[in-house]
Short mmCIF file of C-alpha atoms in Angstrom, two decimals:
data_model
loop_
_atom_site.label_atom_id
_atom_site.label_comp_id
_atom_site.label_asym_id
_atom_site.label_seq_id
_atom_site.Cartn_x
_atom_site.Cartn_y
_atom_site.Cartn_z
CA UNK D 1 102.96 110.21 120.31
CA UNK D 2 102.32 107.46 117.77
CA UNK D 3 105.26 107.10 115.42
CA UNK D 4 102.94 106.25 112.55
CA UNK D 5 101.94 109.89 112.48
CA UNK D 6 105.53 110.76 111.72
CA UNK D 7 106.37 107.81 109.50
CA UNK D 8 103.30 105.95 108.27
CA UNK D 9 105.16 103.72 105.84
CA UNK D 10 107.82 102.24 108.11
CA UNK D 11 111.61 102.19 107.78
CA UNK D 12 112.10 98.98 105.80
CA UNK D 13 108.88 97.90 104.12
CA UNK D 14 108.22 101.27 102.44
CA UNK D 15 111.57 102.14 100.85
CA UNK D 16 110.03 103.64 97.74
CA UNK D 17 108.21 106.50 99.49
CA UNK D 18 109.99 109.84 99.56
CA UNK D 19 111.79 110.57 102.82
CA UNK D 20 110.46 114.08 102.95
CA UNK D 21 106.88 112.85 102.88
CA UNK D 22 107.68 110.23 105.48
CA UNK D 23 109.13 112.72 107.93
CA UNK D 24 106.75 115.63 107.53
CA UNK D 25 103.33 114.42 106.52
CA UNK D 26 101.80 112.85 109.61
CA UNK D 27 102.55 115.10 112.54
CA UNK D 28 99.42 115.51 114.66
CA UNK D 29 97.11 118.10 113.21
CA UNK D 30 96.92 120.15 116.41
CA UNK D 31 100.71 120.69 116.34
CA UNK D 32 100.38 122.74 113.15
CA UNK D 33 96.88 124.06 113.42
CA UNK D 34 97.80 127.23 111.55
CA UNK D 35 99.58 125.49 108.73
CA UNK D 36 97.01 125.18 105.93
CA UNK D 37 99.37 123.22 103.70
CA UNK D 38 100.04 120.68 106.43
CA UNK D 39 96.37 120.24 107.25
CA UNK D 40 95.53 119.72 103.59
CA UNK D 41 98.19 117.03 103.22
CA UNK D 42 97.24 115.34 106.49
CA UNK D 43 93.57 115.14 105.57
CA UNK D 44 94.46 113.97 102.06
CA UNK D 45 96.47 111.12 103.55
CA UNK D 46 93.53 110.03 105.68
CA UNK D 47 91.14 110.30 102.74
CA UNK D 48 93.42 108.34 100.39
CA UNK D 49 93.99 105.57 102.92
CA UNK D 50 90.25 105.32 103.61
CA UNK D 51 89.38 105.14 99.89
CA UNK D 52 92.07 102.48 99.39
CA UNK D 53 90.68 100.45 102.30
CA UNK D 54 87.20 100.58 100.75
CA UNK D 55 88.65 99.26 97.48
CA UNK D 56 90.33 96.40 99.33
CA UNK D 57 87.06 95.62 101.11
CA UNK D 58 85.44 95.18 97.68
CA UNK D 59 88.00 92.45 97.00
CA UNK D 60 86.02 90.27 99.40
CA UNK D 61 83.25 90.21 96.78
CA UNK D 62 85.84 89.34 94.15
CA UNK D 63 87.14 86.40 96.15
CA UNK D 64 83.60 85.18 96.69
CA UNK D 65 82.82 85.29 92.97
CA UNK D 66 86.07 83.58 91.98
CA UNK D 67 85.73 80.79 94.55
CA UNK D 68 82.05 80.20 93.83
CA UNK D 69 82.54 80.26 90.05
CA UNK D 70 85.46 77.82 90.15
CA UNK D 71 83.52 75.31 92.27
CA UNK D 72 80.20 73.49 91.87
CA UNK D 73 76.74 75.04 92.06
CA UNK D 74 75.69 72.88 94.98
CA UNK D 75 78.16 74.63 97.33
CA UNK D 76 78.14 78.18 95.97
CA UNK D 77 76.16 79.58 98.89
CA UNK D 78 78.56 77.97 101.36
CA UNK D 79 81.43 79.75 99.62
CA UNK D 80 79.67 83.08 99.98
CA UNK D 81 78.81 82.34 103.60
CA UNK D 82 82.46 81.76 104.43
CA UNK D 83 83.43 85.04 102.76
CA UNK D 84 80.87 86.91 104.84
CA UNK D 85 82.18 85.15 107.94
CA UNK D 86 85.82 85.94 107.17
CA UNK D 87 85.10 89.63 106.83
CA UNK D 88 82.63 89.99 109.68
CA UNK D 89 84.14 87.79 112.38
CA UNK D 90 87.63 88.68 111.20
CA UNK D 91 86.98 92.40 111.56
CA UNK D 92 85.79 92.04 115.16
CA UNK D 93 88.59 89.68 116.19
CA UNK D 94 91.24 91.81 114.51
CA UNK D 95 89.92 94.79 116.48
CA UNK D 96 90.01 92.93 119.79
CA UNK D 97 93.29 91.02 119.41
CA UNK D 98 94.90 90.86 115.98
CA UNK D 99 95.80 94.52 115.52
CA UNK D 100 97.66 94.65 118.84
CA UNK D 101 99.59 91.45 118.13
CA UNK D 102 100.57 92.78 114.73
CA UNK D 103 101.34 96.44 115.42
CA UNK D 104 101.66 96.88 119.19
CA UNK D 105 104.80 97.51 121.22
CA UNK D 106 107.32 94.89 120.21
CA UNK D 107 108.45 92.03 122.43
CA UNK D 108 111.60 90.39 121.18
CA UNK D 109 110.91 91.14 117.53
CA UNK D 110 108.20 88.49 117.35
CA UNK D 111 104.90 89.84 118.70
CA UNK D 112 103.10 93.07 119.59
CA UNK D 113 101.85 93.58 123.14
CA UNK D 114 99.79 96.80 123.21
CA UNK D 115 96.75 98.36 121.56
CA UNK D 116 94.19 95.65 122.26
CA UNK D 117 90.79 97.03 121.22
CA UNK D 118 92.78 100.20 120.37
CA UNK D 119 93.23 100.85 124.07
CA UNK D 120 95.79 103.39 125.26
CA UNK D 121 95.69 105.58 122.15
CA UNK D 122 95.90 109.31 122.84
CA UNK D 123 92.87 111.32 121.74
CA UNK D 124 94.88 113.38 119.28
CA UNK D 125 96.13 110.22 117.59
CA UNK D 126 92.72 108.60 117.13
CA UNK D 127 91.75 110.03 113.70
CA UNK D 128 94.73 108.45 112.00
CA UNK D 129 94.64 105.28 114.13
CA UNK D 130 91.00 104.64 113.21
CA UNK D 131 91.87 104.98 109.52
CA UNK D 132 95.01 102.86 109.78
CA UNK D 133 93.14 100.15 111.70
CA UNK D 134 90.40 99.99 109.07
CA UNK D 135 92.96 99.69 106.28
CA UNK D 136 94.75 96.86 108.07
CA UNK D 137 91.51 95.06 108.99
CA UNK D 138 90.58 94.51 105.34
CA UNK D 139 94.04 93.05 104.74
CA UNK D 140 93.45 90.57 107.56
CA UNK D 141 90.14 89.52 105.99
CA UNK D 142 91.94 88.95 102.69
CA UNK D 143 94.43 86.55 104.30
CA UNK D 144 91.58 84.58 105.88
CA UNK D 145 89.42 84.22 102.78
CA UNK D 146 92.29 82.76 100.76
CA UNK D 147 92.11 79.72 103.05
CA UNK D 148 88.46 79.00 102.26
CA UNK D 149 89.16 78.50 98.55
CA UNK D 150 91.68 75.72 99.10
CA UNK D 151 89.28 73.91 101.44
CA UNK D 152 86.12 74.42 99.39
CA UNK D 153 83.23 71.95 99.03
CA UNK D 154 84.00 69.61 101.93
CA UNK D 155 84.72 71.62 105.11
CA UNK D 156 82.37 71.79 108.11
CA UNK D 157 81.14 75.35 108.48
CA UNK D 158 81.18 75.25 112.29
CA UNK D 159 84.83 74.22 112.31
CA UNK D 160 85.67 76.84 109.70
CA UNK D 161 84.34 79.52 112.07
CA UNK D 162 87.16 78.60 114.46
CA UNK D 163 89.69 78.52 111.60
CA UNK D 164 88.73 82.02 110.47
CA UNK D 165 88.99 83.37 114.01
CA UNK D 166 92.43 81.86 114.59
CA UNK D 167 93.78 83.10 111.27
CA UNK D 168 92.70 86.73 111.72
CA UNK D 169 93.26 86.89 115.46
CA UNK D 170 96.52 85.00 115.85
CA UNK D 171 98.30 83.36 112.91
CA UNK D 172 98.27 86.25 110.41
CA UNK D 173 98.98 89.04 112.95
CA UNK D 174 101.98 87.35 114.58
CA UNK D 175 103.90 86.77 111.34
CA UNK D 176 102.70 90.13 110.05
CA UNK D 177 104.42 91.76 113.02
CA UNK D 178 107.76 90.37 111.91
CA UNK D 179 107.70 92.36 108.67
CA UNK D 180 105.32 95.29 109.33
CA UNK D 181 105.38 95.80 113.09
CA UNK D 182 106.79 99.32 112.91
CA UNK D 183 103.98 100.76 110.78
CA UNK D 184 102.01 102.00 113.79
CA UNK D 185 104.56 102.70 116.53
CA UNK D 186 107.80 103.03 114.58
CA UNK D 187 110.86 101.42 116.17
CA UNK D 188 108.85 100.52 119.28
CA UNK D 189 106.96 97.98 117.18
CA UNK D 190 109.62 96.79 114.74
CA UNK D 191 109.73 93.05 114.02
CA UNK D 192 112.80 90.90 113.47
CA UNK D 193 112.46 90.68 109.69
CA UNK D 194 112.27 94.46 109.46
CA UNK D 195 115.56 94.61 111.30
CA UNK D 196 117.15 92.47 108.58
CA UNK D 197 115.89 94.81 105.84
CA UNK D 198 113.14 92.51 104.55
CA UNK D 199 111.08 94.11 101.75
CA UNK D 200 107.39 93.29 101.26
CA UNK D 201 105.69 96.57 100.43
CA UNK D 202 102.04 95.47 100.30
CA UNK D 203 102.09 91.82 101.34
CA UNK D 204 103.10 89.16 98.80
CA UNK D 205 104.29 87.13 101.78
CA UNK D 206 102.69 88.90 104.75
CA UNK D 207 99.17 88.48 103.34
CA UNK D 208 99.17 86.18 100.33
CA UNK D 209 101.75 83.51 101.12
CA UNK D 210 100.41 83.16 104.64
CA UNK D 211 96.92 82.57 103.25
CA UNK D 212 98.23 80.28 100.50
CA UNK D 213 100.32 78.07 102.79
CA UNK D 214 97.43 77.81 105.26
CA UNK D 215 95.19 76.75 102.36
CA UNK D 216 97.73 74.10 101.35
CA UNK D 217 97.90 72.70 104.88
CA UNK D 218 94.12 72.67 105.14
CA UNK D 219 93.68 70.88 101.81
CA UNK D 220 96.21 68.24 102.83
CA UNK D 221 94.63 67.54 106.21
CA UNK D 222 91.12 67.49 104.70
CA UNK D 223 91.90 65.19 101.81
CA UNK D 224 90.49 65.45 98.26
CA UNK D 225 86.85 65.84 97.31
CA UNK D 226 84.89 62.70 96.55
CA UNK D 227 85.58 61.66 92.94
CA UNK D 228 88.61 63.89 92.49
CA UNK D 229 91.03 60.98 92.02
CA UNK D 230 90.50 57.58 90.46
CA UNK D 231 91.47 54.37 92.24
CA UNK D 232 94.83 54.39 90.49
CA UNK D 233 95.47 57.98 91.63
CA UNK D 234 94.78 59.79 88.38
CA UNK D 235 93.44 63.32 88.84
CA UNK D 236 89.99 64.06 87.41
CA UNK D 237 88.90 67.58 86.59
CA UNK D 238 85.92 68.90 88.56
CA UNK D 239 84.88 71.94 86.47
CA UNK D 240 83.56 75.09 88.08
CA UNK D 241 79.89 75.83 87.50
CA UNK D 242 80.11 79.49 86.43
CA UNK D 243 83.18 80.77 84.60
CA UNK D 244 81.64 84.20 83.83
CA UNK D 245 81.06 84.69 87.58
CA UNK D 246 84.68 83.76 88.23
CA UNK D 247 85.78 86.18 85.51
CA UNK D 248 83.79 88.98 87.13
CA UNK D 249 85.48 88.13 90.41
CA UNK D 250 88.93 88.39 88.84
CA UNK D 251 88.14 91.83 87.42
CA UNK D 252 86.80 92.96 90.81
CA UNK D 253 90.02 91.76 92.43
CA UNK D 254 92.13 93.51 89.80
CA UNK D 255 90.19 96.71 90.48
CA UNK D 256 90.50 96.32 94.25
CA UNK D 257 94.23 95.78 93.97
CA UNK D 258 94.57 99.47 93.11
CA UNK D 259 93.67 100.03 96.74
CA UNK D 260 95.76 97.12 97.99
CA UNK D 261 99.08 98.22 96.48
CA UNK D 262 98.96 102.02 96.00
CA UNK D 263 97.02 102.34 99.25
CA UNK D 264 99.89 100.76 101.16
CA UNK D 265 101.73 104.06 100.96
CA UNK D 266 99.06 105.37 103.39
CA UNK D 267 100.15 108.68 101.86
CA UNK D 268 98.57 110.79 99.14
CA UNK D 269 101.81 111.51 97.31
CA UNK D 270 103.33 111.26 93.85
CA UNK D 271 104.22 107.54 94.11
CA UNK D 272 100.72 106.09 93.91
CA UNK D 273 100.41 106.44 90.13
CA UNK D 274 103.65 104.56 89.58
CA UNK D 275 102.56 101.80 91.96
CA UNK D 276 99.20 101.49 90.16
CA UNK D 277 100.99 101.26 86.82
CA UNK D 278 103.31 98.51 88.05
CA UNK D 279 100.35 96.65 89.52
CA UNK D 280 98.38 96.62 86.28
CA UNK D 281 101.40 95.79 84.11
CA UNK D 282 102.18 92.76 86.26
CA UNK D 283 98.57 91.56 86.12
CA UNK D 284 98.62 91.86 82.33
CA UNK D 285 101.90 89.98 82.23
CA UNK D 286 100.38 87.24 84.38
CA UNK D 287 97.45 86.88 81.99
CA UNK D 288 99.77 86.53 78.99
CA UNK D 289 102.12 84.12 80.74
CA UNK D 290 99.33 81.80 81.90
CA UNK D 291 97.48 82.00 78.60
CA UNK D 292 100.46 81.08 76.46
CA UNK D 293 101.79 78.27 78.65
CA UNK D 294 98.32 76.71 78.96
CA UNK D 295 97.93 77.03 75.18
CA UNK D 296 101.28 75.29 74.73
CA UNK D 297 100.62 72.52 77.28
CA UNK D 298 96.93 71.81 76.66
CA UNK D 299 96.56 72.72 73.00
CA UNK D 300 94.10 75.55 73.73
CA UNK D 301 94.29 78.72 75.85
CA UNK D 302 92.61 77.65 79.09
CA UNK D 303 90.11 80.15 80.54
CA UNK D 304 90.45 79.30 84.23
CA UNK D 305 94.25 79.16 84.06
CA UNK D 306 94.32 82.54 82.32
CA UNK D 307 92.16 84.04 85.06
CA UNK D 308 94.45 82.63 87.71
CA UNK D 309 97.33 84.14 85.75
CA UNK D 310 95.92 87.62 86.33
CA UNK D 311 95.72 86.94 90.05
CA UNK D 312 99.20 85.41 90.03
CA UNK D 313 100.63 88.55 88.45
CA UNK D 314 98.87 90.73 91.01
CA UNK D 315 100.12 88.63 93.92
CA UNK D 316 103.63 88.56 92.45
CA UNK D 317 103.96 92.34 92.14
CA UNK D 318 102.49 93.11 95.56
CA UNK D 319 105.86 92.91 97.35
CA UNK D 320 107.82 95.05 94.89
CA UNK D 321 105.16 97.34 93.43
CA UNK D 322 106.84 100.45 94.88
CA UNK D 323 110.46 99.38 94.46
CA UNK D 324 110.75 98.00 90.90
CA UNK D 325 110.43 99.58 87.46
CA UNK D 326 107.64 99.05 84.92
CA UNK D 327 109.68 96.71 82.72
CA UNK D 328 110.51 94.55 85.72
CA UNK D 329 106.83 94.52 86.68
CA UNK D 330 105.93 92.93 83.35
CA UNK D 331 108.63 90.28 83.79
CA UNK D 332 107.54 89.55 87.38
CA UNK D 333 103.93 89.15 86.27
CA UNK D 334 104.85 87.05 83.24
CA UNK D 335 106.88 84.62 85.36
CA UNK D 336 104.08 84.47 87.94
CA UNK D 337 101.66 83.52 85.15
CA UNK D 338 103.94 80.70 84.04
CA UNK D 339 104.51 79.54 87.61
CA UNK D 340 100.86 79.37 88.56
CA UNK D 341 99.99 76.96 85.74
CA UNK D 342 102.93 74.69 86.49
CA UNK D 343 102.28 74.84 90.23
CA UNK D 344 98.57 74.01 89.91
CA UNK D 345 99.44 70.98 87.78
CA UNK D 346 102.18 69.84 90.15
CA UNK D 347 100.05 70.14 93.29
CA UNK D 348 97.05 68.50 91.62
CA UNK D 349 98.69 65.70 89.64
CA UNK D 350 101.99 64.97 91.40
CA UNK D 351 101.34 65.80 95.05
CA UNK D 352 97.66 64.80 94.64
CA UNK D 353 96.40 67.63 96.82
CA UNK D 354 92.93 68.87 95.92
CA UNK D 355 92.91 72.68 95.91
CA UNK D 356 89.69 73.56 94.04
CA UNK D 357 90.59 77.16 93.14
CA UNK D 358 94.39 76.95 93.06
CA UNK D 359 94.74 79.11 96.18
CA UNK D 360 98.03 77.60 97.31
CA UNK D 361 99.56 78.18 93.87
CA UNK D 362 98.18 81.67 93.23
CA UNK D 363 98.87 83.02 96.70
CA UNK D 364 101.46 80.75 98.24
CA UNK D 365 103.81 80.01 95.35
CA UNK D 366 103.38 83.33 93.52
CA UNK D 367 103.54 85.26 96.78
CA UNK D 368 106.90 83.62 97.49
CA UNK D 369 108.03 84.43 93.93
CA UNK D 370 107.04 88.08 94.28
CA UNK D 371 108.93 88.37 97.55
CA UNK D 372 112.06 86.86 96.03
CA UNK D 373 111.65 89.09 92.96
CA UNK D 374 112.39 92.12 95.14
CA UNK D 375 115.87 90.71 95.71
CA UNK D 376 116.34 90.49 91.96
CA UNK D 377 114.54 93.52 90.51
CA UNK D 378 114.51 96.23 93.20
CA UNK D 379 116.03 99.37 91.73
CA UNK D 380 117.76 99.97 95.06
CA UNK D 381 119.50 96.77 96.17
CA UNK D 382 118.27 94.19 93.64
CA UNK D 383 120.75 91.70 92.21
CA UNK D 384 120.02 92.67 88.61
CA UNK D 385 120.54 96.35 89.46
CA UNK D 386 123.98 96.04 91.01
CA UNK D 387 122.88 95.38 94.58
CA UNK D 388 124.52 92.00 94.99
CA UNK D 389 123.05 89.07 96.90
CA UNK D 390 122.41 90.74 100.26
CA UNK D 391 118.76 91.67 99.74
CA UNK D 392 118.04 88.40 97.93
CA UNK D 393 119.39 86.52 100.94
CA UNK D 394 117.13 88.46 103.31
CA UNK D 395 114.14 87.82 101.07
CA UNK D 396 114.92 84.08 101.08
CA UNK D 397 114.94 84.10 104.87
CA UNK D 398 111.58 85.86 104.89
CA UNK D 399 110.01 83.46 102.39
CA UNK D 400 111.22 80.49 104.42
CA UNK D 401 110.02 81.98 107.71
CA UNK D 402 106.52 82.65 106.39
CA UNK D 403 106.26 79.14 104.92
CA UNK D 404 107.43 77.40 108.09
CA UNK D 405 105.11 79.51 110.25
CA UNK D 406 101.93 79.42 108.15
CA UNK D 407 102.17 75.84 106.89
CA UNK D 408 103.49 74.45 110.17
CA UNK D 409 101.03 76.18 112.49
CA UNK D 410 98.26 75.58 109.94
CA UNK D 411 98.95 71.86 109.85
CA UNK D 412 98.86 71.67 113.65
CA UNK D 413 95.68 73.77 113.84
CA UNK D 414 93.81 71.74 111.23
CA UNK D 415 94.94 68.44 112.72
CA UNK D 416 93.79 69.44 116.21
CA UNK D 417 90.44 70.70 114.94
CA UNK D 418 90.00 67.52 112.93
CA UNK D 419 90.37 65.50 116.11
CA UNK D 420 88.31 67.76 118.37
CA UNK D 421 85.47 68.99 116.16
CA UNK D 422 85.76 67.18 112.88
CA UNK D 423 87.00 69.10 109.86
CA UNK D 424 85.14 67.43 107.02
CA UNK D 425 81.46 66.87 106.31
CA UNK D 426 80.10 63.36 105.79
CA UNK D 427 80.29 61.81 102.33
CA UNK D 428 76.54 62.00 101.70
CA UNK D 429 76.53 65.67 102.76
CA UNK D 430 79.37 66.43 100.37
CA UNK D 431 77.55 64.70 97.52
CA UNK D 432 74.35 66.54 98.32
CA UNK D 433 76.21 69.86 98.44
CA UNK D 434 77.11 72.09 101.36
CA UNK D 435 74.37 74.60 100.61
CA UNK D 436 71.70 72.12 101.68
CA UNK D 437 73.77 70.04 104.12
CA UNK D 438 75.27 72.95 106.05
CA UNK D 439 72.82 75.82 105.49
CA UNK D 440 69.50 74.24 104.52
CA UNK D 441 69.06 76.21 101.31
CA UNK D 442 69.99 76.26 97.63
CA UNK D 443 71.90 78.90 95.70
CA UNK D 444 70.01 78.09 92.49
CA UNK D 445 66.54 77.02 93.54
CA UNK D 446 65.13 74.41 91.18
CA UNK D 447 68.48 73.76 89.52
CA UNK D 448 70.22 71.79 92.25
CA UNK D 449 72.32 68.96 90.85
CA UNK D 450 73.07 65.87 92.90
CA UNK D 451 76.08 63.73 92.18
CA UNK D 452 76.85 60.17 93.17
CA UNK D 453 80.61 60.43 93.22
#
């Protein structure tokens, strides 16, 4: 019998969920067919998880709007095309391979080995497994689409198809198994980070840092967009073409995050309101942090930085949304908002890496911060709450492991694809815009702008 039906939230990554709910909620329905209370709770859990998954799916639209708005009009359709690809191809590949590698029977704490195409699942376990798979599939699509933002406006679409498939089918699931492997089969699927007590409730590292570090590796291997840096290496701003569209995308993402974080309980219980509160408080803190530091540094409150601050706060609270208090959530979000502005400047101006939407800062850096914040602010085990350094040490190990894996494997993947298929479009195609060069159409017919640098 699938252990997820007994303990849908896992033994380490879901510490904030009540033990009574964990042990009693998800027994198979046929075992208690006469128990009306049990059946009501069981069906409520399925319904809540399904609704949360639908909210997370909507985040794909949010990512598309943010990425398109923060980049130029001549490649907006290409951005949307890659978001459709990430969700569609990613869903199929995650069904065939990724889910099994992430949640199947464990082999050495590093990889799952069962459940390919959901094979071998008992008929009585299928209703919950279908729901759990759908919830996890939209998380996989989120990790993939983060990569497209950091590589925007100069990546070959054909090569990106391979990138998207490898991220959702291999790279994301393997590292995800380390931290979340037990969520489907209990101890039979537990990964090595779970065994250490690693805490990442909804995926600051599992989802966001993996996507962010992959985006960083991709941007480095690709090189900057034409005209991004002067001959003496000075960074030039390339403004996005539609800030209102980007703002709409941020609000859609904020809305969808109420499925991302509270939905990670996979349980309709009394914790979801608290998790939603922490999520929104951190996002608000991120907005304020980014707004004030950009105001201080640039003389005016920058719109795009403030928007990224909201996302930074959301990414930062994702790991600890169920294990920290509301006051800590504000602090975590506020620091994430400060970090994202400083990180974007550092990557752009010091490292001279062209990340058009700040994906590596928002998701990589702030995902790492949120994961470490659990070691500081967790009510149970955090350093600032009398827990000592033990949890913080485990969180540091996890942050390092996800960086080495995602950035290292990403660098190798992008370098190999660059040699085999070519990773970047030709200069004249980039100047013309990827909408025409790669897809033969315009996003804004009659308003296409051509640039010479």
